[in-house]
Amino acid sequence: MNAPVKFPFRYRRLGYVALNVSDVERSRRFYSELVGLAVSEAGEGPVALRCSRDHHCLLLYPSAQPGVKRVAFELESAADVDAARAHVEALGLAAENVDPAECRALRIGPAFRFRLPHCGLCVEYYSQMMHMALPCEPGVACIERLGHVVFNLQHLDQALAFVTGQLGFKVSDHVPGFAAFLRCHPNPLHHSMALLAGADDHLNHVNFMVRDIDDVGRAMNRMKKAGVEIVFGPGRHLPSESIFIYFLDPDGMTVEYSFGMEKFPEEGAREPRLLEPRPETLDTWGSLPAPAFGKTGCIEQAAGAAA
């Protein structure tokens, strides 16, 4: 599944996730006061939140339909962005340059966007983000980075074939017909994106990686005290070896804290494991997800496209 194909561009990391939320101020409070992100900007545009010196890892946009607006990946250079644009266009997809004024507002370099076939997810490629002068002071948790984003898709096999065969993602582990954990090569993290089978296309969850296992335990008690529903864990994933807890944001979208993750070398990485489709694969400690886990969050479609 990980055939040695050389792609004309290289990823640096998952850069940021843009969410649509029903009440921006309510979500700003949640993600800053309970999740622990710092607010970079909260003016006329989207609310920008960060966990490092990068200007943002999460954007909040107002919308009547909560869900994911787009997912942005940082490439290694501006030349990679140009090569990626040519590559995407050669695939027959529409590559839309991000207006320079919007790039300035987002504090990023030149960028473009396109939509994935089979699900319509908007993906953005950019090469640089503003480096903030002051470090991000830890809030209620020491968040190391935006870790990954996960989607449920009706056409899992087709989407998986496209992102691996045409966009350069590598499979780290997979449960055939059910799930694939993907790293944006050569980024070493076990997965920056995962695709799951679903009855429809929707956001499953957004992950933030914390620096200390205590952050997972403290989050459990903090969320309980605040009346936030915990929908899975604490537990340990078999695929990535991370310790986790999942909870719901004000719109019912699922958010994860995780500690620890397997890392892969750029060359000579192990082959993806074929994992058994049973609950212990998702949690070796034996917990089960609540019914609300990973259920809320539509994928915003292009204007005029079918939902």
Short mmCIF file of C-alpha atoms in Angstrom, two decimals:
data_model
loop_
_atom_site.label_atom_id
_atom_site.label_comp_id
_atom_site.label_asym_id
_atom_site.label_seq_id
_atom_site.Cartn_x
_atom_site.Cartn_y
_atom_site.Cartn_z
CA MET A 1 0.00 0.00 0.00
CA ASN A 2 3.01 2.28 0.56
CA ALA A 3 4.56 1.88 -2.91
CA PRO A 4 7.78 3.93 -3.33
CA VAL A 5 6.44 6.80 -5.43
CA LYS A 6 8.40 10.06 -5.49
CA PHE A 7 6.09 13.08 -5.20
CA PRO A 8 7.03 16.55 -6.45
CA PHE A 9 6.37 18.16 -3.05
CA ARG A 10 7.09 17.47 0.60
CA TYR A 11 4.96 18.00 3.68
CA ARG A 12 6.18 19.63 6.85
CA ARG A 13 3.15 18.97 9.05
CA LEU A 14 -0.57 19.37 9.59
CA GLY A 15 -0.73 23.16 9.88
CA TYR A 16 -4.18 24.07 11.12
CA VAL A 17 -7.84 23.09 11.14
CA ALA A 18 -10.59 25.61 10.42
CA LEU A 19 -13.85 24.80 12.20
CA ASN A 20 -17.34 26.17 11.64
CA VAL A 21 -19.05 26.83 14.96
CA SER A 22 -22.53 28.05 15.86
CA ASP A 23 -21.40 30.53 18.54
CA VAL A 24 -17.87 31.84 18.05
CA GLU A 25 -17.56 33.47 21.47
CA ARG A 26 -18.78 30.35 23.27
CA SER A 27 -16.34 28.19 21.32
CA ARG A 28 -13.51 30.70 21.89
CA ARG A 29 -14.03 30.38 25.64
CA PHE A 30 -14.14 26.60 25.44
CA TYR A 31 -10.97 26.21 23.38
CA SER A 32 -9.03 28.79 25.38
CA GLU A 33 -10.29 28.21 28.94
CA LEU A 34 -10.93 24.45 28.92
CA VAL A 35 -8.76 23.07 26.10
CA GLY A 36 -5.88 25.46 26.79
CA LEU A 37 -5.16 27.22 23.50
CA ALA A 38 -4.12 30.87 23.47
CA VAL A 39 -6.06 33.45 21.45
CA SER A 40 -3.89 35.10 18.78
CA GLU A 41 -6.62 37.19 17.17
CA ALA A 42 -10.34 37.67 17.74
CA GLY A 43 -11.32 40.58 15.52
CA GLU A 44 -13.50 40.82 12.43
CA GLY A 45 -12.15 37.64 10.87
CA PRO A 46 -12.04 34.15 12.30
CA VAL A 47 -10.87 33.64 15.87
CA ALA A 48 -7.29 32.35 15.72
CA LEU A 49 -5.92 30.16 18.51
CA ARG A 50 -2.42 28.78 18.98
CA CYS A 51 -0.38 26.38 21.10
CA SER A 52 3.11 27.47 19.98
CA ARG A 53 4.85 30.45 18.35
CA ASP A 54 2.92 29.74 15.15
CA HIS A 55 0.10 32.24 14.68
CA HIS A 56 -2.61 29.58 14.85
CA CYS A 57 -3.38 25.89 14.85
CA LEU A 58 -7.16 26.36 15.03
CA LEU A 59 -9.51 28.86 13.37
CA LEU A 60 -13.15 29.38 14.36
CA TYR A 61 -15.65 30.64 11.78
CA PRO A 62 -19.33 31.43 12.45
CA SER A 63 -21.76 29.08 10.74
CA ALA A 64 -25.23 27.63 11.14
CA GLN A 65 -23.73 24.19 10.46
CA PRO A 66 -20.93 23.16 12.86
CA GLY A 67 -18.16 21.14 11.28
CA VAL A 68 -14.90 21.43 9.40
CA LYS A 69 -14.38 24.27 6.94
CA ARG A 70 -10.96 23.20 5.71
CA VAL A 71 -7.76 21.42 6.69
CA ALA A 72 -4.40 23.06 5.97
CA PHE A 73 -1.04 21.36 5.54
CA GLU A 74 2.25 23.22 5.68
CA LEU A 75 4.71 22.21 2.96
CA GLU A 76 8.48 22.55 3.29
CA SER A 77 8.95 25.53 0.96
CA ALA A 78 7.26 27.93 -1.44
CA ALA A 79 8.69 25.83 -4.26
CA ASP A 80 6.82 22.85 -2.83
CA VAL A 81 3.58 24.84 -2.90
CA ASP A 82 4.15 25.70 -6.57
CA ALA A 83 4.94 22.07 -7.38
CA ALA A 84 1.90 20.87 -5.45
CA ARG A 85 -0.37 23.30 -7.32
CA ALA A 86 0.89 22.03 -10.68
CA HIS A 87 0.48 18.45 -9.48
CA VAL A 88 -3.11 18.99 -8.28
CA GLU A 89 -4.06 20.71 -11.53
CA ALA A 90 -2.53 17.85 -13.52
CA LEU A 91 -4.90 15.54 -11.64
CA GLY A 92 -7.78 17.50 -13.13
CA LEU A 93 -8.75 19.21 -9.87
CA ALA A 94 -9.46 22.93 -9.54
CA ALA A 95 -6.64 24.60 -7.59
CA GLU A 96 -7.80 27.97 -6.27
CA ASN A 97 -5.14 30.45 -5.16
CA VAL A 98 -5.88 32.04 -1.82
CA ASP A 99 -6.31 35.77 -2.28
CA PRO A 100 -3.20 37.69 -1.07
CA ALA A 101 -5.36 39.76 1.29
CA GLU A 102 -6.67 36.60 2.93
CA CYS A 103 -3.13 35.18 3.16
CA ARG A 104 -2.05 38.33 4.98
CA ALA A 105 -5.03 38.08 7.32
CA LEU A 106 -4.22 34.42 8.00
CA ARG A 107 -0.55 35.30 8.52
CA ILE A 108 0.59 32.74 5.96
CA GLY A 109 2.60 32.82 2.76
CA PRO A 110 1.13 32.12 -0.69
CA ALA A 111 -1.36 29.26 -0.59
CA PHE A 112 -3.92 27.43 -2.66
CA ARG A 113 -6.94 25.25 -1.98
CA PHE A 114 -8.61 22.31 -3.66
CA ARG A 115 -11.28 19.77 -2.77
CA LEU A 116 -10.82 16.06 -2.34
CA PRO A 117 -12.82 13.88 -4.69
CA HIS A 118 -15.36 11.56 -3.06
CA CYS A 119 -16.04 13.82 -0.03
CA GLY A 120 -15.53 17.48 -1.04
CA LEU A 121 -13.18 18.30 1.86
CA CYS A 122 -11.35 21.59 1.29
CA VAL A 123 -7.58 21.14 1.63
CA GLU A 124 -5.13 24.04 1.77
CA TYR A 125 -1.39 23.91 1.07
CA TYR A 126 0.88 26.74 2.28
CA SER A 127 4.56 27.08 3.10
CA GLN A 128 4.97 29.50 5.99
CA MET A 129 3.07 30.89 8.95
CA MET A 130 3.91 33.96 11.02
CA HIS A 131 6.25 33.18 13.92
CA MET A 132 4.97 35.07 16.96
CA ALA A 133 7.41 37.20 18.96
CA LEU A 134 6.34 35.83 22.33
CA PRO A 135 6.10 32.14 23.25
CA CYS A 136 2.72 30.61 23.92
CA GLU A 137 2.31 30.46 27.68
CA PRO A 138 0.80 27.14 28.85
CA GLY A 139 -2.84 27.43 29.89
CA VAL A 140 -4.79 24.70 31.64
CA ALA A 141 -2.73 22.14 29.69
CA CYS A 142 0.69 22.00 28.05
CA ILE A 143 -0.33 21.41 24.45
CA GLU A 144 2.60 20.44 22.26
CA ARG A 145 0.91 20.62 18.86
CA LEU A 146 -2.18 20.11 16.78
CA GLY A 147 -1.85 16.37 16.27
CA HIS A 148 -4.29 15.07 13.71
CA VAL A 149 -7.76 15.26 12.21
CA VAL A 150 -10.03 12.29 11.48
CA PHE A 151 -12.97 11.86 9.10
CA ASN A 152 -15.70 9.31 8.53
CA LEU A 153 -16.24 8.77 4.79
CA GLN A 154 -18.79 6.85 2.74
CA HIS A 155 -16.24 6.03 0.03
CA LEU A 156 -13.32 5.11 2.25
CA ASP A 157 -11.43 2.90 -0.19
CA GLN A 158 -11.59 5.43 -3.03
CA ALA A 159 -10.56 8.34 -0.79
CA LEU A 160 -7.71 6.30 0.70
CA ALA A 161 -6.45 5.34 -2.76
CA PHE A 162 -6.47 9.00 -3.78
CA VAL A 163 -4.63 10.49 -0.80
CA THR A 164 -1.97 7.77 -0.84
CA GLY A 165 -1.64 7.36 -4.60
CA GLN A 166 -1.98 11.02 -5.62
CA LEU A 167 -1.15 13.19 -2.58
CA GLY A 168 1.76 11.34 -1.01
CA PHE A 169 0.29 10.25 2.33
CA LYS A 170 1.71 7.05 3.82
CA VAL A 171 -0.32 4.41 5.63
CA SER A 172 1.10 3.67 9.09
CA ASP A 173 -1.53 1.12 10.16
CA HIS A 174 -4.88 0.03 8.77
CA VAL A 175 -8.01 -1.97 9.51
CA PRO A 176 -9.19 -3.01 6.02
CA GLY A 177 -12.59 -1.62 5.17
CA PHE A 178 -12.75 0.30 8.43
CA ALA A 179 -9.81 2.64 9.11
CA ALA A 180 -6.47 3.90 7.83
CA PHE A 181 -3.97 5.97 9.84
CA LEU A 182 -1.97 8.28 7.56
CA ARG A 183 1.19 10.31 7.98
CA CYS A 184 1.98 13.29 5.72
CA HIS A 185 5.39 12.06 4.60
CA PRO A 186 8.12 12.87 5.56
CA ASN A 187 6.55 14.12 8.83
CA PRO A 188 7.41 11.36 11.33
CA LEU A 189 4.19 11.26 13.39
CA HIS A 190 2.22 8.03 13.15
CA HIS A 191 -0.73 9.92 11.73
CA SER A 192 -1.66 13.49 10.90
CA MET A 193 -4.92 12.34 9.34
CA ALA A 194 -7.04 9.22 9.61
CA LEU A 195 -9.94 8.03 7.48
CA LEU A 196 -12.74 5.85 8.85
CA ALA A 197 -15.66 4.15 7.15
CA GLY A 198 -18.98 5.93 7.67
CA ALA A 199 -22.59 6.01 6.57
CA ASP A 200 -21.98 9.64 5.56
CA ASP A 201 -19.09 12.08 5.27
CA HIS A 202 -18.34 13.99 8.48
CA LEU A 203 -15.67 15.10 10.91
CA ASN A 204 -14.86 12.46 13.49
CA HIS A 205 -12.51 14.44 15.75
CA VAL A 206 -9.66 16.93 16.07
CA ASN A 207 -6.65 15.97 18.20
CA PHE A 208 -4.24 18.00 20.32
CA MET A 209 -1.08 16.33 21.61
CA VAL A 210 -0.09 17.20 25.19
CA ARG A 211 3.38 17.12 26.72
CA ASP A 212 2.59 15.28 29.94
CA ILE A 213 0.41 12.27 30.73
CA ASP A 214 -0.91 14.25 33.70
CA ASP A 215 -2.60 16.61 31.20
CA VAL A 216 -4.84 13.71 30.17
CA GLY A 217 -5.83 12.95 33.75
CA ARG A 218 -6.35 16.58 34.66
CA ALA A 219 -8.50 17.07 31.58
CA MET A 220 -10.83 14.29 32.69
CA ASN A 221 -11.51 16.02 36.00
CA ARG A 222 -11.57 19.54 34.51
CA MET A 223 -14.13 18.56 31.88
CA LYS A 224 -16.30 16.77 34.43
CA LYS A 225 -16.34 19.83 36.68
CA ALA A 226 -17.30 22.04 33.73
CA GLY A 227 -20.12 19.72 32.67
CA VAL A 228 -18.36 18.70 29.43
CA GLU A 229 -19.27 15.22 28.21
CA ILE A 230 -16.39 12.74 28.06
CA VAL A 231 -17.15 10.32 25.24
CA PHE A 232 -14.16 7.95 25.21
CA GLY A 233 -11.36 7.05 27.60
CA PRO A 234 -9.03 7.54 29.25
CA GLY A 235 -7.38 4.72 27.37
CA ARG A 236 -4.50 3.69 25.11
CA HIS A 237 -4.68 3.29 21.34
CA LEU A 238 -2.99 0.25 19.84
CA PRO A 239 -2.19 1.88 16.45
CA SER A 240 -0.28 4.95 17.68
CA GLU A 241 0.47 3.75 21.25
CA SER A 242 -0.88 7.06 22.58
CA ILE A 243 -2.84 7.57 25.80
CA PHE A 244 -6.05 9.48 25.11
CA ILE A 245 -9.26 11.09 26.26
CA TYR A 246 -12.08 12.43 24.07
CA PHE A 247 -14.68 15.05 24.97
CA LEU A 248 -17.28 17.20 23.21
CA ASP A 249 -17.00 20.88 22.34
CA PRO A 250 -20.04 23.21 22.69
CA ASP A 251 -21.40 22.13 19.28
CA GLY A 252 -20.99 18.45 20.05
CA MET A 253 -17.86 18.03 17.92
CA THR A 254 -15.33 15.57 19.32
CA VAL A 255 -11.94 16.78 20.60
CA GLU A 256 -9.07 14.55 21.72
CA TYR A 257 -6.11 15.00 24.01
CA SER A 258 -3.36 12.43 23.49
CA PHE A 259 0.04 11.80 25.00
CA GLY A 260 2.80 9.97 23.13
CA MET A 261 2.88 8.71 19.54
CA GLU A 262 5.02 6.39 17.46
CA LYS A 263 7.37 8.17 15.05
CA PHE A 264 8.64 6.91 11.70
CA PRO A 265 11.98 7.54 9.97
CA GLU A 266 11.80 9.12 6.52
CA GLU A 267 13.48 6.09 4.96
CA GLY A 268 13.26 2.47 6.03
CA ALA A 269 9.99 2.78 7.94
CA ARG A 270 8.24 -0.40 9.02
CA GLU A 271 5.40 -1.75 6.92
CA PRO A 272 1.86 -0.80 7.97
CA ARG A 273 0.29 -3.32 10.31
CA LEU A 274 -2.94 -5.11 9.46
CA LEU A 275 -5.00 -4.55 12.62
CA GLU A 276 -7.89 -6.63 13.89
CA PRO A 277 -11.32 -4.95 13.72
CA ARG A 278 -12.27 -5.19 17.39
CA PRO A 279 -12.65 -2.68 20.27
CA GLU A 280 -9.30 -3.54 21.86
CA THR A 281 -7.55 -2.14 18.80
CA LEU A 282 -8.91 1.31 19.63
CA ASP A 283 -8.36 0.97 23.38
CA THR A 284 -6.12 -1.68 24.91
CA TRP A 285 -7.47 -0.65 28.34
CA GLY A 286 -10.97 -1.76 27.42
CA SER A 287 -13.10 1.39 27.40
CA LEU A 288 -15.79 1.89 24.75
CA PRO A 289 -16.84 5.13 23.04
CA ALA A 290 -20.15 6.75 23.98
CA PRO A 291 -22.85 7.09 21.28
CA ALA A 292 -21.98 10.78 20.72
CA PHE A 293 -18.32 10.05 19.96
CA GLY A 294 -17.27 11.26 16.50
CA LYS A 295 -20.79 11.89 15.27
CA THR A 296 -21.06 15.69 14.88
CA GLY A 297 -19.37 17.93 12.32
CA CYS A 298 -20.32 18.29 8.67
CA ILE A 299 -17.74 18.78 5.94
CA GLU A 300 -18.39 22.18 4.35
CA GLN A 301 -19.03 21.80 0.64
CA ALA A 302 -18.32 24.22 -2.17
CA ALA A 303 -21.06 26.76 -2.83
CA GLY A 304 -23.76 25.15 -4.93
CA ALA A 305 -22.49 21.61 -4.33
CA ALA A 306 -24.73 18.90 -2.95
CA ALA A 307 -24.36 18.34 0.81
#
